[in-house]
CSV table of C-alpha atoms in Angstrom, one decimal:
chain,number,residue,atom,x,y,z
A,1,GLU,CA,68.4,35.2,56.8
A,2,PRO,CA,68.6,33.8,60.1
A,3,GLU,CA,66.3,30.9,60.8
A,4,VAL,CA,65.1,29.2,64.1
A,5,THR,CA,65.8,25.4,63.3
A,6,GLN,CA,63.9,22.4,64.7
A,7,THR,CA,64.9,19.0,65.0
A,8,PRO,CA,63.7,16.2,64.4
A,9,SER,CA,60.9,17.3,61.7
A,10,HIS,CA,59.1,14.3,62.8
A,11,GLN,CA,59.1,12.1,66.0
A,12,VAL,CA,57.3,9.0,66.7
A,13,THR,CA,57.3,7.6,70.4
A,14,GLN,CA,55.5,4.9,72.3
A,15,MET,CA,52.9,6.2,74.9
A,16,GLY,CA,55.0,6.5,78.4
A,17,GLN,CA,58.3,7.3,76.7
A,18,GLU,CA,60.1,10.5,77.5
A,19,VAL,CA,60.8,12.9,74.5
A,20,ILE,CA,63.1,15.6,73.8
A,21,LEU,CA,62.5,18.3,71.1
A,22,ARG,CA,65.4,20.2,70.1
A,23,CYS,CA,65.6,23.7,68.7
A,24,VAL,CA,68.4,26.4,67.6
A,25,PRO,CA,66.9,29.8,68.4
A,26,ILE,CA,68.6,32.9,66.4
A,27,SER,CA,71.8,33.7,67.6
A,28,ASN,CA,71.3,37.0,68.9
A,29,HIS,CA,67.7,36.3,70.3
A,30,LEU,CA,67.1,36.6,74.2
A,31,TYR,CA,63.7,35.4,74.5
A,32,PHE,CA,62.3,32.1,73.7
A,33,TYR,CA,59.1,30.0,73.3
A,34,TRP,CA,57.5,27.0,72.8
A,35,TYR,CA,54.0,26.3,71.1
A,36,ARG,CA,52.2,23.4,70.3
A,37,GLN,CA,49.0,22.9,67.6
A,38,ILE,CA,47.0,19.8,67.7
A,39,LEU,CA,45.7,19.0,64.6
A,40,GLY,CA,42.8,21.2,63.4
A,41,GLN,CA,43.3,23.3,66.5
A,42,LYS,CA,44.9,26.6,67.3
A,43,VAL,CA,48.7,27.5,68.0
A,44,GLU,CA,48.8,27.3,72.0
A,45,PHE,CA,51.5,29.0,74.0
A,46,LEU,CA,53.3,26.8,76.4
A,47,VAL,CA,56.3,28.6,77.9
A,48,SER,CA,58.6,31.7,77.3
A,49,PHE,CA,62.0,31.7,78.9
A,50,TYR,CA,64.4,34.3,79.2
A,51,ASN,CA,67.5,34.9,81.0
A,52,ASN,CA,68.0,31.2,81.9
A,53,GLU,CA,64.6,30.9,83.6
A,54,ILE,CA,61.0,30.5,82.9
A,55,SER,CA,59.1,33.9,82.5
A,56,GLU,CA,55.7,32.6,81.8
A,57,LYS,CA,54.2,29.3,81.3
A,58,SER,CA,50.5,28.3,80.6
A,59,GLU,CA,48.4,25.9,82.4
A,60,ILE,CA,49.3,23.1,79.8
A,61,PHE,CA,52.9,23.4,80.9
A,62,ASP,CA,52.6,21.0,83.7
A,63,ASP,CA,55.4,18.8,85.6
A,64,GLN,CA,55.2,16.7,82.6
A,65,PHE,CA,56.9,19.3,80.6
A,66,SER,CA,60.4,20.9,81.1
A,67,VAL,CA,62.7,23.3,79.2
A,68,GLU,CA,66.3,23.8,79.1
A,69,ARG,CA,69.1,25.8,77.4
A,70,PRO,CA,71.9,23.3,78.0
A,71,ASP,CA,74.5,25.4,76.3
A,72,GLY,CA,74.7,28.7,74.0
A,73,SER,CA,72.6,27.5,71.3
A,74,ASN,CA,70.3,24.8,71.9
A,75,PHE,CA,66.6,25.4,73.6
A,76,THR,CA,65.1,22.0,74.4
A,77,LEU,CA,61.4,21.0,75.3
A,78,LYS,CA,61.5,17.6,77.5
A,79,ILE,CA,57.9,15.8,77.8
A,80,ARG,CA,58.1,12.9,80.3
A,81,SER,CA,55.6,9.9,80.0
A,82,THR,CA,54.0,11.0,76.8
A,83,LYS,CA,50.3,10.5,76.2
A,84,LEU,CA,48.3,10.2,73.1
A,85,GLU,CA,47.0,13.7,73.7
A,86,ASP,CA,50.3,14.9,73.3
A,87,SER,CA,50.6,14.4,69.8
A,88,ALA,CA,50.7,17.7,68.1
A,89,MET,CA,53.2,20.1,66.0
A,90,TYR,CA,55.5,21.6,68.6
A,91,PHE,CA,56.4,25.2,67.5
A,92,CYS,CA,59.9,27.1,68.8
A,93,ALA,CA,60.1,30.4,68.6
A,94,SER,CA,62.7,33.2,69.5
A,95,SER,CA,63.0,37.2,69.6
A,96,PRO,CA,65.6,39.6,70.2
A,97,ASP,CA,63.3,41.3,73.1
A,98,ILE,CA,59.9,41.1,74.2
A,99,TYR,CA,58.6,43.9,72.0
A,100,GLN,CA,59.9,42.1,68.6
A,101,PRO,CA,58.0,39.7,66.4
A,102,GLN,CA,58.8,36.0,67.2
A,103,HIS,CA,60.4,34.0,64.6
A,104,PHE,CA,59.2,30.6,64.4
A,105,GLY,CA,60.6,27.4,63.3
A,106,ASP,CA,58.8,25.0,61.1
A,107,GLY,CA,57.8,22.5,63.7
A,108,THR,CA,58.4,18.9,65.0
A,109,ARG,CA,55.4,16.9,64.4
A,110,LEU,CA,55.1,14.5,67.7
A,111,SER,CA,53.3,11.3,67.1
A,112,ILE,CA,52.4,9.6,70.2
A,113,LEU,CA,51.4,5.7,69.8
B,1,ASP,CA,37.9,31.5,78.3
B,2,GLN,CA,39.3,32.5,74.5
B,3,GLN,CA,41.0,35.7,75.0
B,4,VAL,CA,42.0,36.3,71.4
B,5,LYS,CA,39.2,35.3,68.9
B,6,GLN,CA,38.8,35.3,65.0
B,7,ASN,CA,35.3,34.8,64.1
B,8,SER,CA,35.8,34.1,60.4
B,9,PRO,CA,37.6,30.7,60.0
B,10,SER,CA,37.6,31.4,56.0
B,11,LEU,CA,37.5,34.1,53.8
B,12,SER,CA,38.0,34.2,49.8
B,13,VAL,CA,38.5,37.2,47.8
B,14,GLN,CA,39.3,37.5,43.9
B,15,GLU,CA,42.5,38.6,43.2
B,16,GLY,CA,43.3,42.5,43.2
B,17,ARG,CA,40.4,43.2,45.8
B,18,ILE,CA,40.7,44.1,49.4
B,19,SER,CA,40.9,41.2,51.9
B,20,ILE,CA,40.0,42.2,55.6
B,21,LEU,CA,40.5,39.7,58.5
B,22,ASN,CA,39.6,40.5,61.8
B,23,CYS,CA,40.6,39.4,65.6
B,24,ASP,CA,38.9,40.7,69.0
B,25,TYR,CA,40.6,40.3,72.4
B,26,THR,CA,39.2,40.6,75.7
B,27,ASN,CA,42.5,41.1,77.9
B,28,SER,CA,43.1,44.6,78.4
B,29,MET,CA,46.6,43.9,79.4
B,30,PHE,CA,47.7,42.7,75.8
B,31,ASP,CA,49.8,45.7,74.7
B,32,TYR,CA,51.4,44.4,71.5
B,33,PHE,CA,49.4,42.7,68.6
B,34,LEU,CA,50.8,40.8,65.5
B,35,TRP,CA,49.6,38.8,62.2
B,36,TYR,CA,51.2,36.0,61.2
B,37,LYS,CA,50.9,34.0,58.1
B,38,LYS,CA,51.2,30.1,58.1
B,39,TYR,CA,51.1,27.8,55.3
B,40,PRO,CA,51.0,24.0,55.8
B,41,ALA,CA,53.8,22.0,57.0
B,42,GLU,CA,55.4,25.3,58.0
B,43,GLY,CA,55.9,27.6,60.9
B,44,PRO,CA,54.0,30.9,61.5
B,45,THR,CA,55.7,33.6,59.6
B,46,PHE,CA,55.2,37.1,61.1
B,47,LEU,CA,53.7,39.6,58.8
B,48,ILE,CA,53.0,42.8,60.8
B,49,SER,CA,52.7,44.3,63.9
B,50,ILE,CA,51.0,47.2,66.3
B,51,SER,CA,51.7,48.6,69.7
B,52,SER,CA,48.8,49.7,71.9
B,53,ILE,CA,49.8,53.2,71.7
B,54,LYS,CA,49.2,53.2,67.9
B,55,ASP,CA,45.8,52.7,66.1
B,56,LYS,CA,47.5,51.9,62.6
B,57,ASN,CA,50.9,50.6,61.1
B,58,GLU,CA,51.5,50.0,57.2
B,59,ASP,CA,54.0,48.0,55.3
B,60,GLY,CA,53.5,47.7,51.7
B,61,ARG,CA,50.4,46.0,50.7
B,62,PHE,CA,49.5,45.4,54.5
B,63,THR,CA,48.0,47.5,57.1
B,64,VAL,CA,46.9,46.8,60.6
B,65,PHE,CA,44.4,48.9,62.2
B,66,LEU,CA,43.9,49.0,66.3
B,67,ASN,CA,40.7,49.9,67.7
B,68,LYS,CA,41.5,49.9,71.7
B,69,SER,CA,38.1,50.9,72.6
B,70,ALA,CA,36.5,47.9,71.0
B,71,LYS,CA,39.4,45.5,71.7
B,72,HIS,CA,39.4,44.8,67.8
B,73,LEU,CA,42.2,44.5,65.3
B,74,SER,CA,41.9,44.0,61.8
B,75,LEU,CA,44.5,43.1,58.9
B,76,HIS,CA,43.7,44.7,55.5
B,77,ILE,CA,45.5,43.4,52.3
B,78,VAL,CA,45.3,45.5,49.3
B,79,PRO,CA,45.7,44.2,46.3
B,80,SER,CA,45.1,40.7,47.6
B,81,GLN,CA,47.2,38.2,45.4
B,82,PRO,CA,46.9,34.5,45.0
B,83,GLY,CA,50.4,34.0,46.9
B,84,ASP,CA,48.3,35.5,50.1
B,85,SER,CA,46.5,32.1,50.4
B,86,ALA,CA,47.3,30.8,53.8
B,87,VAL,CA,46.3,30.4,57.5
B,88,TYR,CA,46.3,34.1,59.1
B,89,PHE,CA,46.8,34.2,63.1
B,90,CYS,CA,46.5,37.1,65.1
B,91,ALA,CA,48.2,37.2,68.1
B,92,ALA,CA,48.0,39.2,71.3
B,93,THR,CA,50.9,40.1,73.6
B,94,ASN,CA,51.2,40.7,77.4
B,95,THR,CA,54.7,42.0,77.5
B,96,ASN,CA,55.0,41.9,81.2
B,97,ALA,CA,54.3,38.4,81.3
B,98,GLY,CA,56.1,37.7,77.9
B,99,LYS,CA,53.2,35.7,76.8
B,100,SER,CA,51.3,35.7,73.6
B,101,THR,CA,48.1,34.2,72.6
B,102,PHE,CA,46.7,33.1,69.3
B,103,GLY,CA,43.4,33.5,67.8
B,104,ASP,CA,42.5,30.3,65.7
B,105,GLY,CA,43.3,31.4,62.5
B,106,THR,CA,41.5,32.5,59.4
B,107,THR,CA,41.8,30.6,56.2
B,108,LEU,CA,42.2,33.1,53.4
B,109,THR,CA,41.8,31.8,49.8
B,110,VAL,CA,42.7,34.5,47.2
B,111,LYS,CA,41.0,33.5,43.4
B,112,PRO,CA,42.9,34.4,40.4
């Protein structure tokens, strides 16, 4: 069964540095999403992406964050000037359309030191 | 403003019995609802969904019920199995906005 894959599984970065989290969605899916889960807290929506543009973003997704689909397969989340509170699990998801369930990757654990 | 709430952080049931997980929402713009299961160190895995035009959807041991007037949905697992032990999240989607909101999760433990 096709899967959403995320790399790296664990990223350790110094505070203030930029980090790029990578995702390969399922190939025939059209909608892409990023979520985060701070340790012990709920899964929080960050952004949805369709037709090469952001379709919805949460209040968490400020100017520090950006997403890109640089080619036909990858979907990236860039975090600039990372802060300690950016430490979390970041999940990528994709779906064939908005009325279909989202398929999640196993996440990237981001640790900011 | 927590738009999706799972009021029970944990639930423990005996193997073979019914597990009932509950979820309440406040936003009437939500029109598509899903339940996900999550194991540690893995991403959420889709279980079952229901559109707002239905009040019940069944898939094997899993049934989701939607009460739109009460803004309440529930997941029934019958019979419960030890392998069902995981964290269960409900998610509510506003398909016009392309945004899903998750509840806090309920940790289900099924005892042999």
